[in-house]
XYZ file of C-alpha atoms in Angstrom:
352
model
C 3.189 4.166 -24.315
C 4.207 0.763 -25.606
C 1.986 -2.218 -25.673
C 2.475 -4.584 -22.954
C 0.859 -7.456 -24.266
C 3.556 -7.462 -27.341
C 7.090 -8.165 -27.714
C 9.684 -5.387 -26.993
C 13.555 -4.886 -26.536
C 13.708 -4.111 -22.307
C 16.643 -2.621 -21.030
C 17.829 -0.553 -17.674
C 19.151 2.971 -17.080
C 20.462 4.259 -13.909
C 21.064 8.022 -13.010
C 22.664 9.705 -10.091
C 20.010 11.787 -9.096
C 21.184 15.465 -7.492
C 18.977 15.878 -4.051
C 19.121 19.625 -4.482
C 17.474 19.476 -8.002
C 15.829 16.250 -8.305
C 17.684 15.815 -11.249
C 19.386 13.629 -12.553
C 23.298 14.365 -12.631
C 24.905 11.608 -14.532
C 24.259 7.918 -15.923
C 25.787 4.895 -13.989
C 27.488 2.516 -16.404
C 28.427 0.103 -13.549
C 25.000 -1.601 -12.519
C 24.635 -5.246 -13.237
C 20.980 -5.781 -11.578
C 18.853 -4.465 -9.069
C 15.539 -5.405 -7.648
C 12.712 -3.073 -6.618
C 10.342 -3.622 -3.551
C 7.006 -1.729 -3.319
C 5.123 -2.637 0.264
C 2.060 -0.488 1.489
C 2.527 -2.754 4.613
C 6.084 -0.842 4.945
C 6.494 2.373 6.839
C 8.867 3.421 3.643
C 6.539 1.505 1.070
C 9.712 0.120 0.002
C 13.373 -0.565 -0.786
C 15.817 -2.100 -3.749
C 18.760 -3.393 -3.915
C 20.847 -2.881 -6.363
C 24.241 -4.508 -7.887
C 27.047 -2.557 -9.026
C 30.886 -3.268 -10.114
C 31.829 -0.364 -7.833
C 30.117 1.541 -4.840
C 28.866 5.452 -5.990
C 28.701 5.775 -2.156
C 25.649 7.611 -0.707
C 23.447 9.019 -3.496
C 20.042 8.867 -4.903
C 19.213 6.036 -7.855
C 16.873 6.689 -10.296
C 15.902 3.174 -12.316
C 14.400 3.300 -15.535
C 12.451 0.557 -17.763
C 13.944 1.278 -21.029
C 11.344 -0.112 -24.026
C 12.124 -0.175 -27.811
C 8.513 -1.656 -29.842
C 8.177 -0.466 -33.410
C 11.286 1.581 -33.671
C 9.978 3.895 -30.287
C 12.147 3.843 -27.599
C 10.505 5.143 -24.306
C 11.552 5.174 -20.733
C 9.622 4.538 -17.927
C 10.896 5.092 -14.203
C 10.729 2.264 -11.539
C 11.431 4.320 -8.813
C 14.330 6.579 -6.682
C 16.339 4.986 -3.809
C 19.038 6.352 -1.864
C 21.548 4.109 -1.444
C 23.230 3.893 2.227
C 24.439 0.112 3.307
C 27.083 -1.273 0.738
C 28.476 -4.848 1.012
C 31.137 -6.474 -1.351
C 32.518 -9.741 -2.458
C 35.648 -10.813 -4.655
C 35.781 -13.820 -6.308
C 38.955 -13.710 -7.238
C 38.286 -12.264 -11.077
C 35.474 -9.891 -10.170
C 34.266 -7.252 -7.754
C 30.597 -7.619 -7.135
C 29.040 -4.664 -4.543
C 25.393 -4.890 -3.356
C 23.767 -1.550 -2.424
C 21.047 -1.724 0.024
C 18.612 1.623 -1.367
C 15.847 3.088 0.566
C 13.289 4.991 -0.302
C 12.962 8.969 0.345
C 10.575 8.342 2.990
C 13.791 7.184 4.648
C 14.674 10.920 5.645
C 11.416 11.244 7.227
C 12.164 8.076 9.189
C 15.287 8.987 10.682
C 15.009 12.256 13.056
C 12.308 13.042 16.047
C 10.250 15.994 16.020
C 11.192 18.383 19.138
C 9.863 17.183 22.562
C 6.691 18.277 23.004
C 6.066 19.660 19.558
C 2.565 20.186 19.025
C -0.459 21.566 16.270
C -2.976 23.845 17.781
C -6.614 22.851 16.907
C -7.882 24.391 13.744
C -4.451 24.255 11.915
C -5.371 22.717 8.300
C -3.651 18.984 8.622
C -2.795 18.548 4.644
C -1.373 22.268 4.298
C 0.923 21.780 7.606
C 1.801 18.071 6.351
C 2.984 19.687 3.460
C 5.128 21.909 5.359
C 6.385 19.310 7.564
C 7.710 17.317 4.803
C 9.171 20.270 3.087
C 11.219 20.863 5.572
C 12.169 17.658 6.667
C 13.010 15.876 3.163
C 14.608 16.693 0.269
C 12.441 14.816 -2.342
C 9.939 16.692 -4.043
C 6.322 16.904 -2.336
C 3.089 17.110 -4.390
C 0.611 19.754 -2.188
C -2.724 18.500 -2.132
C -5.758 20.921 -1.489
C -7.806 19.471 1.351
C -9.443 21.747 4.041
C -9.791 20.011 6.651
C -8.797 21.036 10.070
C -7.465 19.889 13.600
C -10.513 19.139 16.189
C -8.161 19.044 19.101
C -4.234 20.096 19.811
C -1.828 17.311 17.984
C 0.883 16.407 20.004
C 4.169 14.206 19.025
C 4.535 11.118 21.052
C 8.280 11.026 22.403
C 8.733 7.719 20.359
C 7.638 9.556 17.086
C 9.660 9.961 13.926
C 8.529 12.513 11.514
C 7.309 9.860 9.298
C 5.252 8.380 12.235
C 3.825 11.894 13.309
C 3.142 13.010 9.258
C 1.338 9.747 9.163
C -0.340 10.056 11.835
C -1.174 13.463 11.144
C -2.563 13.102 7.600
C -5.028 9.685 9.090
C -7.096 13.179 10.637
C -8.137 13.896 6.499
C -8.482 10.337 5.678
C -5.038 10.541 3.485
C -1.534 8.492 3.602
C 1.789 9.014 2.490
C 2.525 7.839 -1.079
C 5.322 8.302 -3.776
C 5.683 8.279 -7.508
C 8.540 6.849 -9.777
C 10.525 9.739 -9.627
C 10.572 9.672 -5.988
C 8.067 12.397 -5.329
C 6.216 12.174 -2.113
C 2.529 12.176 -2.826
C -0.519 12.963 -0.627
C -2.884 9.510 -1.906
C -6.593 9.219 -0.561
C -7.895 6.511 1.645
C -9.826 4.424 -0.613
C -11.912 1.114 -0.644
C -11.532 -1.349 -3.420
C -15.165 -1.451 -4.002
C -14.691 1.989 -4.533
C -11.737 1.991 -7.299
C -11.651 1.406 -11.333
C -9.261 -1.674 -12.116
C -6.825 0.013 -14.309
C -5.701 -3.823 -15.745
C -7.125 -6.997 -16.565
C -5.098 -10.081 -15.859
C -6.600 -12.878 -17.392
C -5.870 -16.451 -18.728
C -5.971 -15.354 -22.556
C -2.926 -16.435 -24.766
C -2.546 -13.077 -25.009
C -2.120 -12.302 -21.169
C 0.968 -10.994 -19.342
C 0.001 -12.862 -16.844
C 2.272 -16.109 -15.534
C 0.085 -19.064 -14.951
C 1.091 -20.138 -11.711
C -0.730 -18.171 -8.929
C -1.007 -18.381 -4.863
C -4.081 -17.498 -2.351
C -4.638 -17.160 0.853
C -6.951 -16.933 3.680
C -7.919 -17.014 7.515
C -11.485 -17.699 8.304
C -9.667 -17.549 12.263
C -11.778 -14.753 14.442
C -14.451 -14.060 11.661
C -17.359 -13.873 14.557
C -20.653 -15.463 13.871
C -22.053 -13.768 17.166
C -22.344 -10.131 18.081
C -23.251 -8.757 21.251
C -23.505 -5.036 22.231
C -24.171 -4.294 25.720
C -25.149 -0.733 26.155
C -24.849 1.077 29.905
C -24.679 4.650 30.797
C -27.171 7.325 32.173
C -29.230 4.669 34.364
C -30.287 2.819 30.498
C -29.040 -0.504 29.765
C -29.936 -2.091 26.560
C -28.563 -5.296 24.778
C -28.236 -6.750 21.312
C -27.428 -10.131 20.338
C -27.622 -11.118 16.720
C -26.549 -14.529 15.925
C -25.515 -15.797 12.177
C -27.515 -19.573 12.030
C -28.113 -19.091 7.649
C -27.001 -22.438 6.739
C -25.618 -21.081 3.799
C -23.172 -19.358 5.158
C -20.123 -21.246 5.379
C -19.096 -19.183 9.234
C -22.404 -19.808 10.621
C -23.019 -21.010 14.187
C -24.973 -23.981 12.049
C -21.805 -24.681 9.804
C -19.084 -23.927 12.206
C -20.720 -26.073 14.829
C -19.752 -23.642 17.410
C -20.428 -19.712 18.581
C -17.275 -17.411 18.122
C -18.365 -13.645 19.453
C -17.326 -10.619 19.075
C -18.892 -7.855 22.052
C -18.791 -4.575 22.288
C -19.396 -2.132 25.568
C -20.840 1.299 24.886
C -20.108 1.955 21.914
C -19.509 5.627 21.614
C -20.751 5.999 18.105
C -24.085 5.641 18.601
C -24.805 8.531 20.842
C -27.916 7.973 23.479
C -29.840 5.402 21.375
C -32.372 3.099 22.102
C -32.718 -0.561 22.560
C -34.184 -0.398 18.668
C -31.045 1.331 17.839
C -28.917 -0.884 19.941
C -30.401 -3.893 17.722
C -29.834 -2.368 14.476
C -25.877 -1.432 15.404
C -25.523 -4.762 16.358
C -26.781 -6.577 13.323
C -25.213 -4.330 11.129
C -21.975 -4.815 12.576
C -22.057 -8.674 12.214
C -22.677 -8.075 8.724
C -19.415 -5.790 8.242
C -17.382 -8.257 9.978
C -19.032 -11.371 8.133
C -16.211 -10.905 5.562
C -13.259 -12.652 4.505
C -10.022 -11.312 3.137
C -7.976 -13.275 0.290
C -4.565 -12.955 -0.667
C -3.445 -13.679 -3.970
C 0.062 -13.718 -5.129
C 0.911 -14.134 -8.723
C 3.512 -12.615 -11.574
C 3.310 -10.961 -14.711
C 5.053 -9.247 -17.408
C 5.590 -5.257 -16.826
C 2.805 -2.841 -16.941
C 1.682 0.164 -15.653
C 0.182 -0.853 -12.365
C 0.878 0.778 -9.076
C 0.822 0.155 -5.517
C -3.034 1.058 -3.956
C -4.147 0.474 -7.556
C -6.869 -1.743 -8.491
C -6.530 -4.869 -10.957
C -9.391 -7.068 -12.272
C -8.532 -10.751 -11.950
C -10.729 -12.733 -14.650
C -8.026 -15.983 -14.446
C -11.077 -18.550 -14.931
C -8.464 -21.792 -14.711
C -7.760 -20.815 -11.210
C -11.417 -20.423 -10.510
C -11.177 -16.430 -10.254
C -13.469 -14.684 -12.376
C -14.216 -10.732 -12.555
C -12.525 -10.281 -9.522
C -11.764 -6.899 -7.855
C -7.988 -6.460 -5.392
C -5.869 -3.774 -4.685
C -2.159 -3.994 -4.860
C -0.491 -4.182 -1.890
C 3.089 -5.089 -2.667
C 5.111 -5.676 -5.507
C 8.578 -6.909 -5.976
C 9.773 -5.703 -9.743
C 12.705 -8.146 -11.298
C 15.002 -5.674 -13.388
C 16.369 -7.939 -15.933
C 15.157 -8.762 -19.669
C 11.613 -9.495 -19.007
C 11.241 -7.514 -15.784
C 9.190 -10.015 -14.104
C 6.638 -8.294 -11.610
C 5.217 -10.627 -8.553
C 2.918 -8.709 -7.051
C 0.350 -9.569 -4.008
C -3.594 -8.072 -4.047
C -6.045 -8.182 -1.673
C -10.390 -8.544 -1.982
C -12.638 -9.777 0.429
C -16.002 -11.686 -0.237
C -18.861 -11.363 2.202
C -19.959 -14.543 3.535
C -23.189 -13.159 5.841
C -25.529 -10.629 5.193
């Protein structure tokens, strides 16, 4: 593995990549460019788009990072799109064709399950996902070993695709659909950031990959300072109201200047409580919504980082320091320098 933070040679290899194998059948000499997009906010978690002298027609891309540091040479894959929606241009010298590439969730995405097609309960959701997208794909799929089972019959909605219904499937176990570089569809936990490692630093050093200008975000719009929980059922009626008046909080009803609540009827996952019970749902639940989500957009040089992974932002000249996000998208550049802008997400609690 090279290191990032030094100077290298980058280049770019593309392959044909044989569906039936996975691998890859011959090297494109044609490619001027591409970009990649990785979104976990997209039902594919991505696309490229890629720029070639002359279509290769409908086939599956593989892009490699090519490095040479030291006399190595390594190659590190970006990714593997299919390639469907070609568009051209002619300037009167030169033939320039843009491939719009998908990723191999795509195949997932584009045929219904049967009418009606159900899971019984107790059918093991990871094990049958599996299956599902097995037979419905023809990228590689990484089993995971998870035991959990159905608590009730699973039943397709008519509007589902087989991505929608595999997704929707896999939510039971507290998993979602994920994919490697080499276009493998991967089985990935549902995790917190509080709960992950930061695999990279970004920081403000002169040694940093990281480009100095940087974006963020946020919407303090519907963060409640007020939560009420009115509890009715059985001839018992109970209610909570817990109110956030801490002057030092910057949502508070005192620095706001006004009440903006958030109530909630029987609440089913409390059982039969009492009022005492009521109370402490209620407070606690103003403190898990007394939060506030940032989004920070910046670029950097190429490393190893992945979508869902964590980063540590310690970028003191933009006021950030030992800061936790995950990844949520990335949009990778693949010319000399392979540029990465990439957006991350953390919250900060601001009550309780």
């Amino acid at each position: 593995m090279p290191d990032w933070l030094k100077s290298m040679t980058q280049t770019f290899e593309y392959y044909v990549v044989d569906p039936g194998t996975w691998k890859e059948s011959f090297r494109l000499d044609n490619v001027k460019k591409s970009t990649i997009t990785r979104d976990s906010g997209a039902e594919t978690l991505g696309s490229a788009t890629i720029d070639v002298t002359e279509s290769v027609g409908e086939s599956y891309i593989r892009i490699y990072l090519v490095t040479i540091q030291n006399g190595i040479t390594e190659s590190h894959p970006l990714g593997t799109f299919l390639v469907q929606t070609p568009s051209s241009s002619f300037d009167g010298k030169i033939r320039n064709v843009s491939m719009d590439a998908y990723t191999p969730l795509l195949e997932l995405k584009e045929n219904p399950p049967p009418l009606g097609y159900s899971l019984l309960k107790g059918d093991n959701v990871m094990s049958t996902a599996y299956r599902l997208c097995r037979e419905n794909a023809r990228a590689p799929v990484v089993k995971t070993d998870n035991t959990t089972e159905l608590h009730d019959d699973f039943v397709a909605n008519t509007d589902d695709t087989w991505l929608t219904f595999i997704s929707d499937l896999i939510a039971n176990a507290k998993y979602h659909l994920d994919l490697d570089e080499m276009g493998r569809i991967l089985f990935s936990p549902d995790q917190d950031t509080a709960s992950l490692q930061p695999v990279w630093t970004f920081d403000d050093s002169n040694s940093s990959i990281l480009y100095p200008e940087l974006d963020m975000e946020h919407d303090l719009y519907g963060v409640p300072n007020v939560v009420e929980v009115i509890y009715s059922k059985g001839g018992y009626f109970y209610h909570a109201r817990v109110v956030n008046d801490d002057p030092n909080s910057p949502i508070s009803t005192i620095n706001r200047g006004r009440e903006i609540v958030h109530r909630v009827t029987n609440p089913d996952s409390i059982g039969n409580p009492t009022q005492h019970q009521v109370e402490e749902y209620a407070d606690q639940l103003l403190r898990d919504l007394s939060s506030l989500e940032y989004t920070i957009t910046y670029s950097h040089g190429y490393c190893p980082v992945r979508l869902g992974d964590c980063v540590r932002l310690d970028y003191s000249k933009a006021g950030l320091r030992d800061i936790k996000a995950k990844v949520i998208s990335q949009t990778i550049d693949c010319t000399p320098g392979c540029k990465v802008t990439e957006k991350a997400v953390f919250t900060t609690k601001l009550w309780g």
